[in-house]
CSV table of C-alpha atoms in Angstrom, one decimal:
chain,number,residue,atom,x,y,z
A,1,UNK,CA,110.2,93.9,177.4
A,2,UNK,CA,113.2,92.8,174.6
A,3,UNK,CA,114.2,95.3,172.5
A,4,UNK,CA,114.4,95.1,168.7
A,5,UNK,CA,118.0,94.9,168.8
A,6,UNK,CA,117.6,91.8,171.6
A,7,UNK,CA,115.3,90.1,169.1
A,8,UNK,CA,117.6,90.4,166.3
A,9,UNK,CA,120.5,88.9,168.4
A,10,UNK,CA,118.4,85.8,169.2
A,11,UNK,CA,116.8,85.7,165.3
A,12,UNK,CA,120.6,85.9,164.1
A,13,UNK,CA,121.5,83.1,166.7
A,14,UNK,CA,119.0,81.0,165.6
A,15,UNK,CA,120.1,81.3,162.0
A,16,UNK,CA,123.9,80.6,162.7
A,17,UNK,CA,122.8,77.4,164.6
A,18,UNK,CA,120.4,76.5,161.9
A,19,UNK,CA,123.1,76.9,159.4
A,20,UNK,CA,125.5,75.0,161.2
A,21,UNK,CA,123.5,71.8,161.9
A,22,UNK,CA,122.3,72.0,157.9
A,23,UNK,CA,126.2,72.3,156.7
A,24,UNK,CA,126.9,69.3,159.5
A,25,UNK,CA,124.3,67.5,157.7
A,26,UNK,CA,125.6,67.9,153.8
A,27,UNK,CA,129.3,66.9,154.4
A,28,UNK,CA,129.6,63.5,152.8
A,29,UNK,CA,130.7,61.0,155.5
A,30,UNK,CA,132.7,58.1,153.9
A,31,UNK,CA,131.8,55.4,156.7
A,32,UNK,CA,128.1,55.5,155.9
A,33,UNK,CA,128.3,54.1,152.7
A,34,UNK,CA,129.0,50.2,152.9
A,35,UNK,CA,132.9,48.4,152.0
A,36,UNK,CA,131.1,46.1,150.1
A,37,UNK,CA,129.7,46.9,146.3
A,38,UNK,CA,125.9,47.6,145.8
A,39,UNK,CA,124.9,44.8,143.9
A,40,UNK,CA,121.1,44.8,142.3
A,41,UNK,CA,118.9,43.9,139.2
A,42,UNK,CA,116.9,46.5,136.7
A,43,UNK,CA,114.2,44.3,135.1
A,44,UNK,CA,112.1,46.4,132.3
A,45,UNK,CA,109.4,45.0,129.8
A,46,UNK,CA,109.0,46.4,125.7
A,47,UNK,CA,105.4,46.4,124.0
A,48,UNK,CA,105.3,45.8,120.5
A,49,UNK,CA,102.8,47.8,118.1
A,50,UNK,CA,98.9,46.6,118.9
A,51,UNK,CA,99.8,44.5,121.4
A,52,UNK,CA,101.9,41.8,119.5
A,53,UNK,CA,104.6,40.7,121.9
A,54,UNK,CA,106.6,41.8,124.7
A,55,UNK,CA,110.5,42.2,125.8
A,56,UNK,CA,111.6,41.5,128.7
A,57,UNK,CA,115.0,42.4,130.1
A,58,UNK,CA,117.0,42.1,133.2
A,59,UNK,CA,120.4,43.9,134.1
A,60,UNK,CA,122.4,43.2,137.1
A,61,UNK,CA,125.0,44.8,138.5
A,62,UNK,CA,127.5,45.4,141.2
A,63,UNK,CA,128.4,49.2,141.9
A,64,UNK,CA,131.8,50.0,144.1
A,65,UNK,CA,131.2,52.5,146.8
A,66,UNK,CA,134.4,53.9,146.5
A,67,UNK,CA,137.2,55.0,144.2
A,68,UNK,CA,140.0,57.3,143.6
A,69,UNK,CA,141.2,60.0,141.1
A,70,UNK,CA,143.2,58.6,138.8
A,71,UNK,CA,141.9,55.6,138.6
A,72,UNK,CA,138.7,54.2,136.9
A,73,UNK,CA,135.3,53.4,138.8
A,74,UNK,CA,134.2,50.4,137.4
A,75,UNK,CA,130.6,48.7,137.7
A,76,UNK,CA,130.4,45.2,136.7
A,77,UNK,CA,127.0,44.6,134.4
A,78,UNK,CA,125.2,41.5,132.8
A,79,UNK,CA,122.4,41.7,130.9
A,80,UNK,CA,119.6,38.8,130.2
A,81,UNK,CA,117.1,38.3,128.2
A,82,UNK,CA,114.5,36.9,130.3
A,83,UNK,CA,111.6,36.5,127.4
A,84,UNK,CA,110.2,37.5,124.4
A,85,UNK,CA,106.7,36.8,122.9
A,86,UNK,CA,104.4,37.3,120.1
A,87,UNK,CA,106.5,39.1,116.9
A,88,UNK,CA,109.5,39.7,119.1
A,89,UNK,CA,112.5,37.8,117.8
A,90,UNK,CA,116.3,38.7,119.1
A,91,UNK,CA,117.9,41.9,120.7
A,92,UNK,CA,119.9,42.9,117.5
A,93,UNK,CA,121.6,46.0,119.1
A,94,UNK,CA,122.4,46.5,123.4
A,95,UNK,CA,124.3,48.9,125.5
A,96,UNK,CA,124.6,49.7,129.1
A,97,UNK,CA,125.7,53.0,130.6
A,98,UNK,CA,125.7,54.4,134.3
A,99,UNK,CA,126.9,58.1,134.7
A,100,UNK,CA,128.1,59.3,138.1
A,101,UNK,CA,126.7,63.0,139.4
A,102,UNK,CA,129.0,64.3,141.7
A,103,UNK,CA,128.2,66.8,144.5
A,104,UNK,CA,131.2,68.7,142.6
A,105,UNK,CA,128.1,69.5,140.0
A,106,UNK,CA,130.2,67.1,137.7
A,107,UNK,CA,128.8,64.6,136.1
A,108,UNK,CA,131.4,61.4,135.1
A,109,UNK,CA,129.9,58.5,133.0
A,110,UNK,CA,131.1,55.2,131.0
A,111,UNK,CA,129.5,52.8,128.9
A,112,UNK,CA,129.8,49.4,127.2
A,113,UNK,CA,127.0,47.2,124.4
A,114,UNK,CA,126.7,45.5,121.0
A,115,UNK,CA,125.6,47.3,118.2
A,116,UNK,CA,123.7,45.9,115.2
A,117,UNK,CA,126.3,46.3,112.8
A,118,UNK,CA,128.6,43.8,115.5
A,119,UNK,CA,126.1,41.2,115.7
A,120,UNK,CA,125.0,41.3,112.1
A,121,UNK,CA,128.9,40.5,111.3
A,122,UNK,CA,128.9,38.0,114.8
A,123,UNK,CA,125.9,36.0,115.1
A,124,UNK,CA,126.5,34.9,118.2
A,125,UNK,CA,126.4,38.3,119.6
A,126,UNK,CA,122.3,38.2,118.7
A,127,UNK,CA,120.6,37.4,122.1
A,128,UNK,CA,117.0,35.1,121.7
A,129,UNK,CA,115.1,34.8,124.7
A,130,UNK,CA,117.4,33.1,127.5
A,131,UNK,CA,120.5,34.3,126.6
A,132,UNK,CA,123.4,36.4,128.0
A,133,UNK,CA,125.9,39.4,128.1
A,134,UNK,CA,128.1,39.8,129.9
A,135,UNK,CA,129.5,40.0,133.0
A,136,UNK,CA,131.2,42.5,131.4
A,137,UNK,CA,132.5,46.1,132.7
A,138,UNK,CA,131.9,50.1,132.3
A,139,UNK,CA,134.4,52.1,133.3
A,140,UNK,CA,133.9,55.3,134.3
A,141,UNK,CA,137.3,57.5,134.2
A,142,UNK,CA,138.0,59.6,137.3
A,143,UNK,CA,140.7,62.7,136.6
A,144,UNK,CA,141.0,65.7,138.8
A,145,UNK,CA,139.3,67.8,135.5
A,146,UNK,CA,136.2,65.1,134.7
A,147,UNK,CA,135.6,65.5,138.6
A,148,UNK,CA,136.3,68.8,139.8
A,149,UNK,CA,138.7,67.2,143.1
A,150,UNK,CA,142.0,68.6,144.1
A,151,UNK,CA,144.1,66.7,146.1
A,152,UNK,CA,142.8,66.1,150.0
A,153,UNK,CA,139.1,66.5,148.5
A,154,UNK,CA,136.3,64.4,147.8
A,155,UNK,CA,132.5,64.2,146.7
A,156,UNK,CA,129.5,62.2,146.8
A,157,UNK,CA,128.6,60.5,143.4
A,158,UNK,CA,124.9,59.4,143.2
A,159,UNK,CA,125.1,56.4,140.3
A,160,UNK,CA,122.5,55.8,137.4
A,161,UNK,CA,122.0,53.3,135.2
A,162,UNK,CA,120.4,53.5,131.7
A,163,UNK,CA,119.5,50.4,129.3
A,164,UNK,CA,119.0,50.5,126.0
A,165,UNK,CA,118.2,47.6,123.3
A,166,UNK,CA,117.1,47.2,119.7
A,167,UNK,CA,114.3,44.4,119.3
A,168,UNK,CA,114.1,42.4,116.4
A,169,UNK,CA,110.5,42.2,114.9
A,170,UNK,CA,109.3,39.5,112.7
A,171,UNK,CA,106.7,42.1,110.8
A,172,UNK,CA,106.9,44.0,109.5
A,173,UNK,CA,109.8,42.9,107.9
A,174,UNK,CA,113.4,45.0,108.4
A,175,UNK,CA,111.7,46.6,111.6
A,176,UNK,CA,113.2,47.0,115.0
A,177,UNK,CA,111.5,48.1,118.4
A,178,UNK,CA,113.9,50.8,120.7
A,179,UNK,CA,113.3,49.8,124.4
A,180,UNK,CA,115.0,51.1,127.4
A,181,UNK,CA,114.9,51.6,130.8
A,182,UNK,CA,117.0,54.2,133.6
A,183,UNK,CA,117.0,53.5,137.7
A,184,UNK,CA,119.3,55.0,140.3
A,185,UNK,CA,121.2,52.1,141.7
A,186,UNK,CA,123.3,53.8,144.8
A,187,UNK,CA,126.5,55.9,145.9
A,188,UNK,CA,130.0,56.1,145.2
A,189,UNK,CA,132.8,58.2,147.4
A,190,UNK,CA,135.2,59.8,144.8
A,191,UNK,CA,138.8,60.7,146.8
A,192,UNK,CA,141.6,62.7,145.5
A,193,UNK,CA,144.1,61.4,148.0
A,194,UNK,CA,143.9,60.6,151.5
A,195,UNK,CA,140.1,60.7,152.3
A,196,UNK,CA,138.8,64.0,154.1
A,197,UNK,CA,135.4,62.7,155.3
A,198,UNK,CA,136.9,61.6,159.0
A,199,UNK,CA,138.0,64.8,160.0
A,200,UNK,CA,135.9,67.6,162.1
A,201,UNK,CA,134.1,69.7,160.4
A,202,UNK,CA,135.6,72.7,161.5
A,203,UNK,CA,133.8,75.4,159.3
A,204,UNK,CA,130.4,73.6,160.9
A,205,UNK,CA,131.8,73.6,164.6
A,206,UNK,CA,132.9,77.4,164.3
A,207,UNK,CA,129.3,78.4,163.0
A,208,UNK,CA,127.7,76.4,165.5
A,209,UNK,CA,129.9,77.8,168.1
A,210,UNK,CA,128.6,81.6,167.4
A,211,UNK,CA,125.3,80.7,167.0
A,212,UNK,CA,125.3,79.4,170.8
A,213,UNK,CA,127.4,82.7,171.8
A,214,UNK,CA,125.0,84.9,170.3
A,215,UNK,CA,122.3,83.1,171.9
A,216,UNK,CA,123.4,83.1,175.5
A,217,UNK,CA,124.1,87.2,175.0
A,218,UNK,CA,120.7,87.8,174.3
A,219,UNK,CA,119.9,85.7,177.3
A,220,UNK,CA,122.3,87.8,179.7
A,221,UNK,CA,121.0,90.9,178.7
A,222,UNK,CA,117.5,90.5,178.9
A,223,UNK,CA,117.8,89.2,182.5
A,224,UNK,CA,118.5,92.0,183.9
A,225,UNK,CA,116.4,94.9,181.9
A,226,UNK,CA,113.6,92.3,183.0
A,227,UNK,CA,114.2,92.1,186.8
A,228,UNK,CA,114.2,95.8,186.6
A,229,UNK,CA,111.1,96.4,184.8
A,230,UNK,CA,109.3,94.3,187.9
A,231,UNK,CA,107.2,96.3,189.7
A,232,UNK,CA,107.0,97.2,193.4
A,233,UNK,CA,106.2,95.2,195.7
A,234,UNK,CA,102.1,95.3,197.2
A,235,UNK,CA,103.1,97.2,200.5
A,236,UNK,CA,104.4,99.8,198.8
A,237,UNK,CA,102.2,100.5,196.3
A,238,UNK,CA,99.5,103.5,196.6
A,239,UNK,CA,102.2,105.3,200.1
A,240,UNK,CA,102.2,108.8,199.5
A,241,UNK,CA,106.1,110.0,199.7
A,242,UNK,CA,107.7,109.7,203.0
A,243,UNK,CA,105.0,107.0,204.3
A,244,UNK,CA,106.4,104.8,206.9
């Protein structure tokens, strides 16, 4: 039968390999994500009080999957103004922001809009239904303090996008409805120098590694305490001493 120290050799075996696959599993690996940018629309809709119009807004945009310390990550946004209804009149005030959380536990973000005093002073800047922003572009800064990377490292950046606008309402008069809307829109690689993500995962392959060891010693030492353990065989079972 194993012993208890047997079973904890295979228990801790199990664990190491377990671990090992896991840590396999977390490392970001720069060739998964796509070369191209993630490009995509967030499309949200505004209620006015009782029921007496509605909003409707769409934001596109085009997110890179990759980008280096010391440079800016930039994602290229424009917003349109697909409809509005009932006492809805204009988008008086707009702004667009994605923020960037790094597997660093860093979060990096950027922003770009139009506020109400701007478009009060700029009529053009007012958007009625049909009308445009943009392209324009948020930067998001990348240092080596905003993102936690020392040279030769990198993280995974998982991007968001949040909308915010100021609707003009018709009554009652001088008011203004806040809508907005947030969506995750993809991933971004963030490299301090040359990229990492290619090489083995050495710290994985090493845990791995004594996980299988420890395994294959429990293995080798229960074979033979189990071959001796066997019992007789039937013809000499139940021979007094000295039987031939």
């Amino acid at each position: 039968m194993d012993t208890a120290g047997q079973r904890a050799e295979a228990r801790a075996g199990v664990a190491l390999v377990a671990a090992a696959l896991l840590l396999a599993s977390t490392i970001p690996q720069a060739w998964a994500l796509p070369a191209a940018p993630v490009t995509g629309q967030l499309t949200f809709t505004g209620q006015a009080p009782d029921g007496q119009g509605t909003s409707t807004i769409t934001v596109s945009y085009s997110l890179p999957t990759q980008a280096e310390v010391g440079s800016n990550l930039t994602v290229q946004v424009r917003l349109v103004v697909d409809s509005l209804t009932g006492i809805t009149s204009y988008l008086e005030d707009y702004n667009v922001s994605v923020s960037l959380s790094l597997s660093t536990g860093r979060v990096v973000s950027g922003g770009a809009g139009v506020t109400a005093v701007e478009s009060a002073s700029n009529g053009t800047l007012l958007l009625r239904a049909g009308q445009a922003w943009g392209p324009v572009d948020v930067s998001i800064p990348l240092t080596g303090a905003s993102t936690g990377l020392a040279e030769g490292q990198e993280a995974l950046g998982n991007a968001t996008l949040t909308v915010g606008a100021g609707v003009w309402l018709g009554e009652p008069v001088g008011s203004a409805l806040a809508v907005g809307s947030e969506a995750h829109i993809g991933y971004a690689l963030v490299s301090a120098g040359s990229p990492s993500a290619g090489e083995p995962n050495l710290v994985g392959l090493g845990t791995l590694a004594a996980g299988i060891a420890l395994l294959l010693a429990a293995v080798a030492w229960r074979a033979p305490r189990r071959s001796r353990a066997e019992p007789e065989s039937s013809d000499q079972r139940g021979r007094p001493p000295g039987a031939v």
